Amino acid sequence: MKDFLLGIQLYSVRDDLEKDFEGTLKKIKAMGYDGVEFAGLYGNCPCKIKKICAELDLIPISAHVPFAEMIENPEVLKDYAEIGCKFVVIPYLTEEYRPGNEKFGEVIEGAKLLGTKANELGMKLCYHNHDFEFVKLNGEYALDILYKEVSADLLQTEIDTCWVNVGGENPAEYVKKYAGRAEIVHLKDFNGGKSENMYALIGIDEEAKEEAENANKFEFRPVGYGVQNFPAILEASKEAGAKWVIVEQDEPSMGKSRMECAEMSINYLNTL
């Protein structure tokens, strides 16, 4: 792992953060993570979070901020610039914004606007994919259309390697496809196959969660405990010029807690 700095997407340990924000960050640092990617600030002001990170020597890498929230109020990016984040990320698209639906064009134009705003604040905008971007529009994946329509100076990739695999493509090859544009790569493992209600498993639709868990026995796993070929993914990330690799696990599994899964992931990565 000497080729990268290692972070964790804090959505992975969200229950712990709600109970004890600062204490959870201390534990994350003690595990050996170099930095964190935010998904909400849990009622803390940016100045407080900046101070906590500085005291812990924990790098505030980036933040996932809902697309609609950023479009409605682009000034929210200033909060993450104040914390010290170098990247801000479009994390997920609700149904109306997804490829093939009426507002996908707004995502393309919105990314240009937000990328410009991020640059003005000394940050870079990234896009974090799921599998729904691997639908073809006029013979081309929607994800590739997005990156073709929005220039690299305004939009970087944050390839989620789990969802690339679920979408039917080779994660390592897809990371290499965006060499020079892939400063952050998401490391996510899983077991089982694609199901009808996949997004119940990332906390979007709780009512469908049990059904989704039973379909094809799909579950997110700690890094190294599922089907992903991480040596190949890490080699591809190195070739692509990645500076950060970020662990993400939407839901715990294998009878472990969220924090235990986070520790299993970094312990595995430290063996490589």
PDB file of C-alpha atoms in Angstrom:
ATOM      1  CA  MET A   1       0.000   0.000   0.000  1.00  0.00           C
ATOM      2  CA  LYS A   2       3.041   2.271  -0.044  1.00  0.00           C
ATOM      3  CA  ASP A   3       1.955   3.571  -3.470  1.00  0.00           C
ATOM      4  CA  PHE A   4      -1.158   5.285  -2.086  1.00  0.00           C
ATOM      5  CA  LEU A   5      -2.624   7.126   0.811  1.00  0.00           C
ATOM      6  CA  LEU A   6      -5.532   5.174   2.289  1.00  0.00           C
ATOM      7  CA  GLY A   7      -8.851   6.690   3.274  1.00  0.00           C
ATOM      8  CA  ILE A   8     -12.289   5.562   4.325  1.00  0.00           C
ATOM      9  CA  GLN A   9     -15.679   6.828   3.227  1.00  0.00           C
ATOM     10  CA  LEU A  10     -17.288   7.712   6.557  1.00  0.00           C
ATOM     11  CA  TYR A  11     -20.721   6.554   5.385  1.00  0.00           C
ATOM     12  CA  SER A  12     -19.280   3.121   6.181  1.00  0.00           C
ATOM     13  CA  VAL A  13     -19.321   3.930   9.924  1.00  0.00           C
ATOM     14  CA  ARG A  14     -22.215   6.367  10.031  1.00  0.00           C
ATOM     15  CA  ASP A  15     -23.945   4.865  13.068  1.00  0.00           C
ATOM     16  CA  ASP A  16     -20.778   5.249  15.114  1.00  0.00           C
ATOM     17  CA  LEU A  17     -20.335   8.863  13.970  1.00  0.00           C
ATOM     18  CA  GLU A  18     -23.864   9.719  15.069  1.00  0.00           C
ATOM     19  CA  LYS A  19     -23.076   8.446  18.581  1.00  0.00           C
ATOM     20  CA  ASP A  20     -19.550   9.834  18.913  1.00  0.00           C
ATOM     21  CA  PHE A  21     -18.191  11.836  15.988  1.00  0.00           C
ATOM     22  CA  GLU A  22     -14.760  12.732  17.336  1.00  0.00           C
ATOM     23  CA  GLY A  23     -14.250   9.413  19.091  1.00  0.00           C
ATOM     24  CA  THR A  24     -14.996   7.510  15.910  1.00  0.00           C
ATOM     25  CA  LEU A  25     -12.484   9.582  13.945  1.00  0.00           C
ATOM     26  CA  LYS A  26      -9.879   8.821  16.614  1.00  0.00           C
ATOM     27  CA  LYS A  27     -10.530   5.094  16.180  1.00  0.00           C
ATOM     28  CA  ILE A  28     -10.291   5.409  12.388  1.00  0.00           C
ATOM     29  CA  LYS A  29      -6.906   7.086  12.755  1.00  0.00           C
ATOM     30  CA  ALA A  30      -5.759   4.438  15.223  1.00  0.00           C
ATOM     31  CA  MET A  31      -6.605   1.728  12.684  1.00  0.00           C
ATOM     32  CA  GLY A  32      -4.091   3.327  10.345  1.00  0.00           C
ATOM     33  CA  TYR A  33      -6.242   5.237   7.868  1.00  0.00           C
ATOM     34  CA  ASP A  34      -4.534   8.348   6.500  1.00  0.00           C
ATOM     35  CA  GLY A  35      -7.671  10.296   5.669  1.00  0.00           C
ATOM     36  CA  VAL A  36     -11.443  10.428   5.525  1.00  0.00           C
ATOM     37  CA  GLU A  37     -14.116  11.161   2.977  1.00  0.00           C
ATOM     38  CA  PHE A  38     -17.183  12.798   4.479  1.00  0.00           C
ATOM     39  CA  ALA A  39     -20.843  12.027   3.864  1.00  0.00           C
ATOM     40  CA  GLY A  40     -22.487  14.647   6.049  1.00  0.00           C
ATOM     41  CA  LEU A  41     -21.097  16.672   8.928  1.00  0.00           C
ATOM     42  CA  TYR A  42     -23.379  15.375  11.700  1.00  0.00           C
ATOM     43  CA  GLY A  43     -24.235  18.831  12.969  1.00  0.00           C
ATOM     44  CA  ASN A  44     -20.611  19.916  13.347  1.00  0.00           C
ATOM     45  CA  CYS A  45     -19.410  23.207  11.929  1.00  0.00           C
ATOM     46  CA  PRO A  46     -16.629  23.081   9.303  1.00  0.00           C
ATOM     47  CA  CYS A  47     -14.179  24.904  11.600  1.00  0.00           C
ATOM     48  CA  LYS A  48     -14.625  22.261  14.321  1.00  0.00           C
ATOM     49  CA  ILE A  49     -14.092  19.391  11.886  1.00  0.00           C
ATOM     50  CA  LYS A  50     -10.994  21.058  10.467  1.00  0.00           C
ATOM     51  CA  LYS A  51      -9.621  21.360  14.016  1.00  0.00           C
ATOM     52  CA  ILE A  52     -10.406  17.733  14.883  1.00  0.00           C
ATOM     53  CA  CYS A  53      -8.716  16.464  11.725  1.00  0.00           C
ATOM     54  CA  ALA A  54      -5.646  18.608  12.362  1.00  0.00           C
ATOM     55  CA  GLU A  55      -5.347  17.387  15.940  1.00  0.00           C
ATOM     56  CA  LEU A  56      -5.647  13.753  14.825  1.00  0.00           C
ATOM     57  CA  ASP A  57      -3.358  14.197  11.824  1.00  0.00           C
ATOM     58  CA  LEU A  58      -6.216  12.847   9.712  1.00  0.00           C
ATOM     59  CA  ILE A  59      -6.454  14.264   6.204  1.00  0.00           C
ATOM     60  CA  PRO A  60      -9.883  15.556   5.085  1.00  0.00           C
ATOM     61  CA  ILE A  61      -9.706  14.175   1.551  1.00  0.00           C
ATOM     62  CA  SER A  62     -13.126  14.786   0.098  1.00  0.00           C
ATOM     63  CA  ALA A  63     -16.860  14.883   0.675  1.00  0.00           C
ATOM     64  CA  HIS A  64     -19.906  13.260  -0.887  1.00  0.00           C
ATOM     65  CA  VAL A  65     -22.566  15.950  -1.233  1.00  0.00           C
ATOM     66  CA  PRO A  66     -25.976  15.302  -2.861  1.00  0.00           C
ATOM     67  CA  PHE A  67     -26.189  16.652  -6.401  1.00  0.00           C
ATOM     68  CA  ALA A  68     -29.513  18.443  -5.867  1.00  0.00           C
ATOM     69  CA  GLU A  69     -28.180  20.098  -2.697  1.00  0.00           C
ATOM     70  CA  MET A  70     -25.125  21.454  -4.504  1.00  0.00           C
ATOM     71  CA  ILE A  71     -27.167  22.682  -7.470  1.00  0.00           C
ATOM     72  CA  GLU A  72     -29.681  24.410  -5.208  1.00  0.00           C
ATOM     73  CA  ASN A  73     -26.924  26.061  -3.186  1.00  0.00           C
ATOM     74  CA  PRO A  74     -23.438  25.900  -4.755  1.00  0.00           C
ATOM     75  CA  GLU A  75     -22.151  27.955  -1.820  1.00  0.00           C
ATOM     76  CA  VAL A  76     -22.309  24.780   0.293  1.00  0.00           C
ATOM     77  CA  LEU A  77     -19.007  23.831  -1.340  1.00  0.00           C
ATOM     78  CA  LYS A  78     -17.371  26.533   0.780  1.00  0.00           C
ATOM     79  CA  ASP A  79     -17.988  24.417   3.887  1.00  0.00           C
ATOM     80  CA  TYR A  80     -15.849  21.620   2.505  1.00  0.00           C
ATOM     81  CA  ALA A  81     -13.185  23.995   1.271  1.00  0.00           C
ATOM     82  CA  GLU A  82     -13.017  25.390   4.823  1.00  0.00           C
ATOM     83  CA  ILE A  83     -12.518  21.895   6.234  1.00  0.00           C
ATOM     84  CA  GLY A  84      -9.625  21.441   3.831  1.00  0.00           C
ATOM     85  CA  CYS A  85     -11.119  18.924   1.401  1.00  0.00           C
ATOM     86  CA  LYS A  86      -9.370  18.819  -1.964  1.00  0.00           C
ATOM     87  CA  PHE A  87     -12.269  17.058  -3.663  1.00  0.00           C
ATOM     88  CA  VAL A  88     -16.051  17.273  -3.581  1.00  0.00           C
ATOM     89  CA  VAL A  89     -18.035  14.422  -5.076  1.00  0.00           C
ATOM     90  CA  ILE A  90     -21.410  13.868  -6.749  1.00  0.00           C
ATOM     91  CA  PRO A  91     -22.185  10.634  -4.874  1.00  0.00           C
ATOM     92  CA  TYR A  92     -25.470   9.274  -6.250  1.00  0.00           C
ATOM     93  CA  LEU A  93     -28.295  10.191  -8.589  1.00  0.00           C
ATOM     94  CA  THR A  94     -31.938   9.860  -7.655  1.00  0.00           C
ATOM     95  CA  GLU A  95     -34.179   8.250 -10.258  1.00  0.00           C
ATOM     96  CA  GLU A  96     -35.119  11.356 -12.234  1.00  0.00           C
ATOM     97  CA  TYR A  97     -31.464  12.290 -12.819  1.00  0.00           C
ATOM     98  CA  ARG A  98     -30.288   8.878 -13.971  1.00  0.00           C
ATOM     99  CA  PRO A  99     -29.265   8.088 -17.560  1.00  0.00           C
ATOM    100  CA  GLY A 100     -32.244   7.609 -19.840  1.00  0.00           C
ATOM    101  CA  ASN A 101     -34.474   9.826 -17.714  1.00  0.00           C
ATOM    102  CA  GLU A 102     -35.451  13.421 -18.375  1.00  0.00           C
ATOM    103  CA  LYS A 103     -32.977  15.153 -16.093  1.00  0.00           C
ATOM    104  CA  PHE A 104     -29.745  13.357 -17.005  1.00  0.00           C
ATOM    105  CA  GLY A 105     -28.883  16.323 -19.216  1.00  0.00           C
ATOM    106  CA  GLU A 106     -29.103  18.522 -16.122  1.00  0.00           C
ATOM    107  CA  VAL A 107     -26.434  16.372 -14.480  1.00  0.00           C
ATOM    108  CA  ILE A 108     -24.055  17.060 -17.357  1.00  0.00           C
ATOM    109  CA  GLU A 109     -24.669  20.807 -17.277  1.00  0.00           C
ATOM    110  CA  GLY A 110     -24.726  20.874 -13.485  1.00  0.00           C
ATOM    111  CA  ALA A 111     -21.357  19.119 -13.312  1.00  0.00           C
ATOM    112  CA  LYS A 112     -19.864  21.876 -15.463  1.00  0.00           C
ATOM    113  CA  LEU A 113     -21.237  24.537 -13.115  1.00  0.00           C
ATOM    114  CA  LEU A 114     -20.171  22.715  -9.948  1.00  0.00           C
ATOM    115  CA  GLY A 115     -16.767  21.857 -11.370  1.00  0.00           C
ATOM    116  CA  THR A 116     -16.162  25.523 -12.066  1.00  0.00           C
ATOM    117  CA  LYS A 117     -17.259  26.463  -8.532  1.00  0.00           C
ATOM    118  CA  ALA A 118     -15.051  23.772  -7.003  1.00  0.00           C
ATOM    119  CA  ASN A 119     -12.053  24.990  -8.980  1.00  0.00           C
ATOM    120  CA  GLU A 120     -12.627  28.540  -7.789  1.00  0.00           C
ATOM    121  CA  LEU A 121     -12.430  27.244  -4.209  1.00  0.00           C
ATOM    122  CA  GLY A 122      -9.244  25.269  -4.824  1.00  0.00           C
ATOM    123  CA  MET A 123     -11.016  21.906  -5.043  1.00  0.00           C
ATOM    124  CA  LYS A 124     -11.838  19.404  -7.779  1.00  0.00           C
ATOM    125  CA  LEU A 125     -15.254  17.912  -8.543  1.00  0.00           C
ATOM    126  CA  CYS A 126     -15.502  14.133  -8.912  1.00  0.00           C
ATOM    127  CA  TYR A 127     -18.284  11.745  -9.886  1.00  0.00           C
ATOM    128  CA  HIS A 128     -18.891   8.527  -7.925  1.00  0.00           C
ATOM    129  CA  ASN A 129     -20.612   5.907 -10.055  1.00  0.00           C
ATOM    130  CA  HIS A 130     -23.024   3.117  -9.300  1.00  0.00           C
ATOM    131  CA  ASP A 131     -24.104   0.507 -11.835  1.00  0.00           C
ATOM    132  CA  PHE A 132     -26.981   2.462 -13.397  1.00  0.00           C
ATOM    133  CA  GLU A 133     -24.493   4.556 -15.395  1.00  0.00           C
ATOM    134  CA  PHE A 134     -23.634   1.370 -17.304  1.00  0.00           C
ATOM    135  CA  VAL A 135     -26.699   1.695 -19.478  1.00  0.00           C
ATOM    136  CA  LYS A 136     -25.951   2.465 -23.100  1.00  0.00           C
ATOM    137  CA  LEU A 137     -27.289   5.597 -24.769  1.00  0.00           C
ATOM    138  CA  ASN A 138     -26.739   5.529 -28.526  1.00  0.00           C
ATOM    139  CA  GLY A 139     -24.300   2.669 -28.097  1.00  0.00           C
ATOM    140  CA  GLU A 140     -22.160   4.300 -25.405  1.00  0.00           C
ATOM    141  CA  TYR A 141     -22.183   3.920 -21.642  1.00  0.00           C
ATOM    142  CA  ALA A 142     -23.789   6.894 -19.925  1.00  0.00           C
ATOM    143  CA  LEU A 143     -20.792   7.131 -17.584  1.00  0.00           C
ATOM    144  CA  ASP A 144     -18.471   7.586 -20.552  1.00  0.00           C
ATOM    145  CA  ILE A 145     -20.832  10.146 -22.049  1.00  0.00           C
ATOM    146  CA  LEU A 146     -20.683  12.142 -18.825  1.00  0.00           C
ATOM    147  CA  TYR A 147     -16.888  12.152 -18.834  1.00  0.00           C
ATOM    148  CA  LYS A 148     -16.808  13.010 -22.532  1.00  0.00           C
ATOM    149  CA  GLU A 149     -19.246  15.909 -22.211  1.00  0.00           C
ATOM    150  CA  VAL A 150     -17.626  17.415 -19.109  1.00  0.00           C
ATOM    151  CA  SER A 151     -13.928  18.164 -19.493  1.00  0.00           C
ATOM    152  CA  ALA A 152     -11.322  16.683 -17.153  1.00  0.00           C
ATOM    153  CA  ASP A 153     -10.464  20.098 -15.719  1.00  0.00           C
ATOM    154  CA  LEU A 154     -14.055  20.314 -14.421  1.00  0.00           C
ATOM    155  CA  LEU A 155     -14.806  16.686 -13.550  1.00  0.00           C
ATOM    156  CA  GLN A 156     -12.541  13.927 -12.250  1.00  0.00           C
ATOM    157  CA  THR A 157     -13.490  10.284 -11.784  1.00  0.00           C
ATOM    158  CA  GLU A 158     -14.075   8.482  -8.516  1.00  0.00           C
ATOM    159  CA  ILE A 159     -14.455   4.974  -9.861  1.00  0.00           C
ATOM    160  CA  ASP A 160     -16.366   2.721  -7.484  1.00  0.00           C
ATOM    161  CA  THR A 161     -14.869  -0.656  -8.294  1.00  0.00           C
ATOM    162  CA  CYS A 162     -17.764  -2.675  -6.830  1.00  0.00           C
ATOM    163  CA  TRP A 163     -20.378  -1.000  -8.983  1.00  0.00           C
ATOM    164  CA  VAL A 164     -18.219  -1.275 -12.106  1.00  0.00           C
ATOM    165  CA  ASN A 165     -18.143  -5.032 -11.552  1.00  0.00           C
ATOM    166  CA  VAL A 166     -21.884  -5.198 -10.868  1.00  0.00           C
ATOM    167  CA  GLY A 167     -22.389  -3.120 -14.033  1.00  0.00           C
ATOM    168  CA  GLY A 168     -20.677  -5.823 -16.067  1.00  0.00           C
ATOM    169  CA  GLU A 169     -17.209  -4.358 -16.610  1.00  0.00           C
ATOM    170  CA  ASN A 170     -13.726  -5.161 -15.312  1.00  0.00           C
ATOM    171  CA  PRO A 171     -12.921  -2.718 -12.480  1.00  0.00           C
ATOM    172  CA  ALA A 172      -9.160  -2.674 -13.071  1.00  0.00           C
ATOM    173  CA  GLU A 173      -9.563  -1.987 -16.772  1.00  0.00           C
ATOM    174  CA  TYR A 174     -12.073   0.760 -16.096  1.00  0.00           C
ATOM    175  CA  VAL A 175      -9.733   2.512 -13.702  1.00  0.00           C
ATOM    176  CA  LYS A 176      -6.964   2.370 -16.310  1.00  0.00           C
ATOM    177  CA  LYS A 177      -9.357   3.732 -18.916  1.00  0.00           C
ATOM    178  CA  TYR A 178      -9.366   7.032 -17.021  1.00  0.00           C
ATOM    179  CA  ALA A 179      -5.643   7.255 -16.320  1.00  0.00           C
ATOM    180  CA  GLY A 180      -4.691  10.805 -15.445  1.00  0.00           C
ATOM    181  CA  ARG A 181      -8.233  11.542 -14.354  1.00  0.00           C
ATOM    182  CA  ALA A 182      -8.477   9.088 -11.458  1.00  0.00           C
ATOM    183  CA  GLU A 183      -6.849  10.612  -8.387  1.00  0.00           C
ATOM    184  CA  ILE A 184      -9.292   8.776  -6.098  1.00  0.00           C
ATOM    185  CA  VAL A 185     -10.444   5.158  -6.459  1.00  0.00           C
ATOM    186  CA  HIS A 186     -13.105   3.519  -4.294  1.00  0.00           C
ATOM    187  CA  LEU A 187     -12.255   0.048  -2.987  1.00  0.00           C
ATOM    188  CA  LYS A 188     -15.428  -1.883  -2.283  1.00  0.00           C
ATOM    189  CA  ASP A 189     -15.902  -5.639  -2.064  1.00  0.00           C
ATOM    190  CA  PHE A 190     -18.999  -7.783  -2.337  1.00  0.00           C
ATOM    191  CA  ASN A 191     -20.294 -11.297  -2.674  1.00  0.00           C
ATOM    192  CA  GLY A 192     -23.265 -12.638  -4.596  1.00  0.00           C
ATOM    193  CA  GLY A 193     -25.024 -11.354  -7.683  1.00  0.00           C
ATOM    194  CA  LYS A 194     -27.050  -8.374  -8.838  1.00  0.00           C
ATOM    195  CA  SER A 195     -30.587  -8.170  -7.464  1.00  0.00           C
ATOM    196  CA  GLU A 196     -33.726  -6.211  -8.209  1.00  0.00           C
ATOM    197  CA  ASN A 197     -33.497  -3.959  -5.156  1.00  0.00           C
ATOM    198  CA  MET A 198     -29.770  -3.250  -5.022  1.00  0.00           C
ATOM    199  CA  TYR A 199     -30.120   0.215  -3.568  1.00  0.00           C
ATOM    200  CA  ALA A 200     -31.937  -1.015  -0.508  1.00  0.00           C
ATOM    201  CA  LEU A 201     -28.501  -2.266   0.503  1.00  0.00           C
ATOM    202  CA  ILE A 202     -26.935   1.203   0.570  1.00  0.00           C
ATOM    203  CA  GLY A 203     -29.532   2.596   2.932  1.00  0.00           C
ATOM    204  CA  ILE A 204     -31.776   4.175   0.266  1.00  0.00           C
ATOM    205  CA  ASP A 205     -34.857   1.952   0.550  1.00  0.00           C
ATOM    206  CA  GLU A 206     -35.202   0.257   3.912  1.00  0.00           C
ATOM    207  CA  GLU A 207     -38.524  -1.414   3.059  1.00  0.00           C
ATOM    208  CA  ALA A 208     -36.914  -3.428   0.275  1.00  0.00           C
ATOM    209  CA  LYS A 209     -33.775  -4.235   2.231  1.00  0.00           C
ATOM    210  CA  GLU A 210     -34.701  -7.737   3.419  1.00  0.00           C
ATOM    211  CA  GLU A 211     -35.836  -8.779  -0.059  1.00  0.00           C
ATOM    212  CA  ALA A 212     -32.616  -7.463  -1.587  1.00  0.00           C
ATOM    213  CA  GLU A 213     -30.456  -9.222   0.969  1.00  0.00           C
ATOM    214  CA  ASN A 214     -32.096 -12.540   0.137  1.00  0.00           C
ATOM    215  CA  ALA A 215     -31.851 -12.120  -3.642  1.00  0.00           C
ATOM    216  CA  ASN A 216     -28.745 -13.916  -4.887  1.00  0.00           C
ATOM    217  CA  LYS A 217     -27.320 -13.499  -1.378  1.00  0.00           C
ATOM    218  CA  PHE A 218     -25.717 -10.193  -2.398  1.00  0.00           C
ATOM    219  CA  GLU A 219     -23.869  -8.452   0.390  1.00  0.00           C
ATOM    220  CA  PHE A 220     -21.139  -5.888   0.761  1.00  0.00           C
ATOM    221  CA  ARG A 221     -17.987  -7.298   2.309  1.00  0.00           C
ATOM    222  CA  PRO A 222     -14.847  -5.929   3.955  1.00  0.00           C
ATOM    223  CA  VAL A 223     -12.138  -5.377   1.349  1.00  0.00           C
ATOM    224  CA  GLY A 224     -10.443  -8.694   0.599  1.00  0.00           C
ATOM    225  CA  TYR A 225     -13.343 -10.856   1.740  1.00  0.00           C
ATOM    226  CA  GLY A 226     -15.415 -10.925  -1.446  1.00  0.00           C
ATOM    227  CA  VAL A 227     -15.003 -11.501  -5.166  1.00  0.00           C
ATOM    228  CA  GLN A 228     -12.913  -8.479  -6.162  1.00  0.00           C
ATOM    229  CA  ASN A 229      -9.348  -8.815  -7.460  1.00  0.00           C
ATOM    230  CA  PHE A 230      -7.722  -6.069  -5.425  1.00  0.00           C
ATOM    231  CA  PRO A 231      -4.106  -6.707  -6.430  1.00  0.00           C
ATOM    232  CA  ALA A 232      -5.179  -6.043 -10.042  1.00  0.00           C
ATOM    233  CA  ILE A 233      -7.288  -3.034  -9.031  1.00  0.00           C
ATOM    234  CA  LEU A 234      -4.435  -1.516  -7.028  1.00  0.00           C
ATOM    235  CA  GLU A 235      -1.959  -2.063  -9.843  1.00  0.00           C
ATOM    236  CA  ALA A 236      -4.405  -0.393 -12.234  1.00  0.00           C
ATOM    237  CA  SER A 237      -4.849   2.485  -9.789  1.00  0.00           C
ATOM    238  CA  LYS A 238      -1.095   2.944  -9.659  1.00  0.00           C
ATOM    239  CA  GLU A 239      -0.897   2.984 -13.471  1.00  0.00           C
ATOM    240  CA  ALA A 240      -3.769   5.482 -13.606  1.00  0.00           C
ATOM    241  CA  GLY A 241      -1.972   7.888 -11.271  1.00  0.00           C
ATOM    242  CA  ALA A 242      -4.274   7.523  -8.265  1.00  0.00           C
ATOM    243  CA  LYS A 243      -3.171   9.334  -5.124  1.00  0.00           C
ATOM    244  CA  TRP A 244      -5.845   7.966  -2.819  1.00  0.00           C
ATOM    245  CA  VAL A 245      -7.677   4.671  -2.494  1.00  0.00           C
ATOM    246  CA  ILE A 246     -10.764   4.832  -0.288  1.00  0.00           C
ATOM    247  CA  VAL A 247     -12.458   1.940   1.486  1.00  0.00           C
ATOM    248  CA  GLU A 248     -16.238   1.952   1.406  1.00  0.00           C
ATOM    249  CA  GLN A 249     -18.700  -0.604   2.754  1.00  0.00           C
ATOM    250  CA  ASP A 250     -22.316   0.536   2.669  1.00  0.00           C
ATOM    251  CA  GLU A 251     -23.541  -2.093   5.109  1.00  0.00           C
ATOM    252  CA  PRO A 252     -21.656  -4.415   7.481  1.00  0.00           C
ATOM    253  CA  SER A 253     -21.694  -8.171   6.954  1.00  0.00           C
ATOM    254  CA  MET A 254     -20.220 -11.473   8.130  1.00  0.00           C
ATOM    255  CA  GLY A 255     -21.646 -10.815  11.591  1.00  0.00           C
ATOM    256  CA  LYS A 256     -19.255  -7.911  12.136  1.00  0.00           C
ATOM    257  CA  SER A 257     -19.941  -4.322  13.200  1.00  0.00           C
ATOM    258  CA  ARG A 258     -19.262  -1.363  10.921  1.00  0.00           C
ATOM    259  CA  MET A 259     -16.037  -0.550  12.751  1.00  0.00           C
ATOM    260  CA  GLU A 260     -14.906  -4.171  12.708  1.00  0.00           C
ATOM    261  CA  CYS A 261     -15.451  -4.266   8.943  1.00  0.00           C
ATOM    262  CA  ALA A 262     -13.419  -1.068   8.546  1.00  0.00           C
ATOM    263  CA  GLU A 263     -10.574  -2.646  10.505  1.00  0.00           C
ATOM    264  CA  MET A 264     -10.753  -5.900   8.512  1.00  0.00           C
ATOM    265  CA  SER A 265     -10.454  -3.915   5.295  1.00  0.00           C
ATOM    266  CA  ILE A 266      -7.324  -2.012   6.288  1.00  0.00           C
ATOM    267  CA  ASN A 267      -5.737  -5.093   7.804  1.00  0.00           C
ATOM    268  CA  TYR A 268      -6.206  -6.913   4.510  1.00  0.00           C
ATOM    269  CA  LEU A 269      -4.822  -4.019   2.481  1.00  0.00           C
ATOM    270  CA  ASN A 270      -1.768  -3.880   4.719  1.00  0.00           C
ATOM    271  CA  THR A 271      -0.927  -7.442   3.661  1.00  0.00           C
ATOM    272  CA  LEU A 272      -0.576  -6.404   0.005  1.00  0.00           C
TER     273      LEU A 272
END
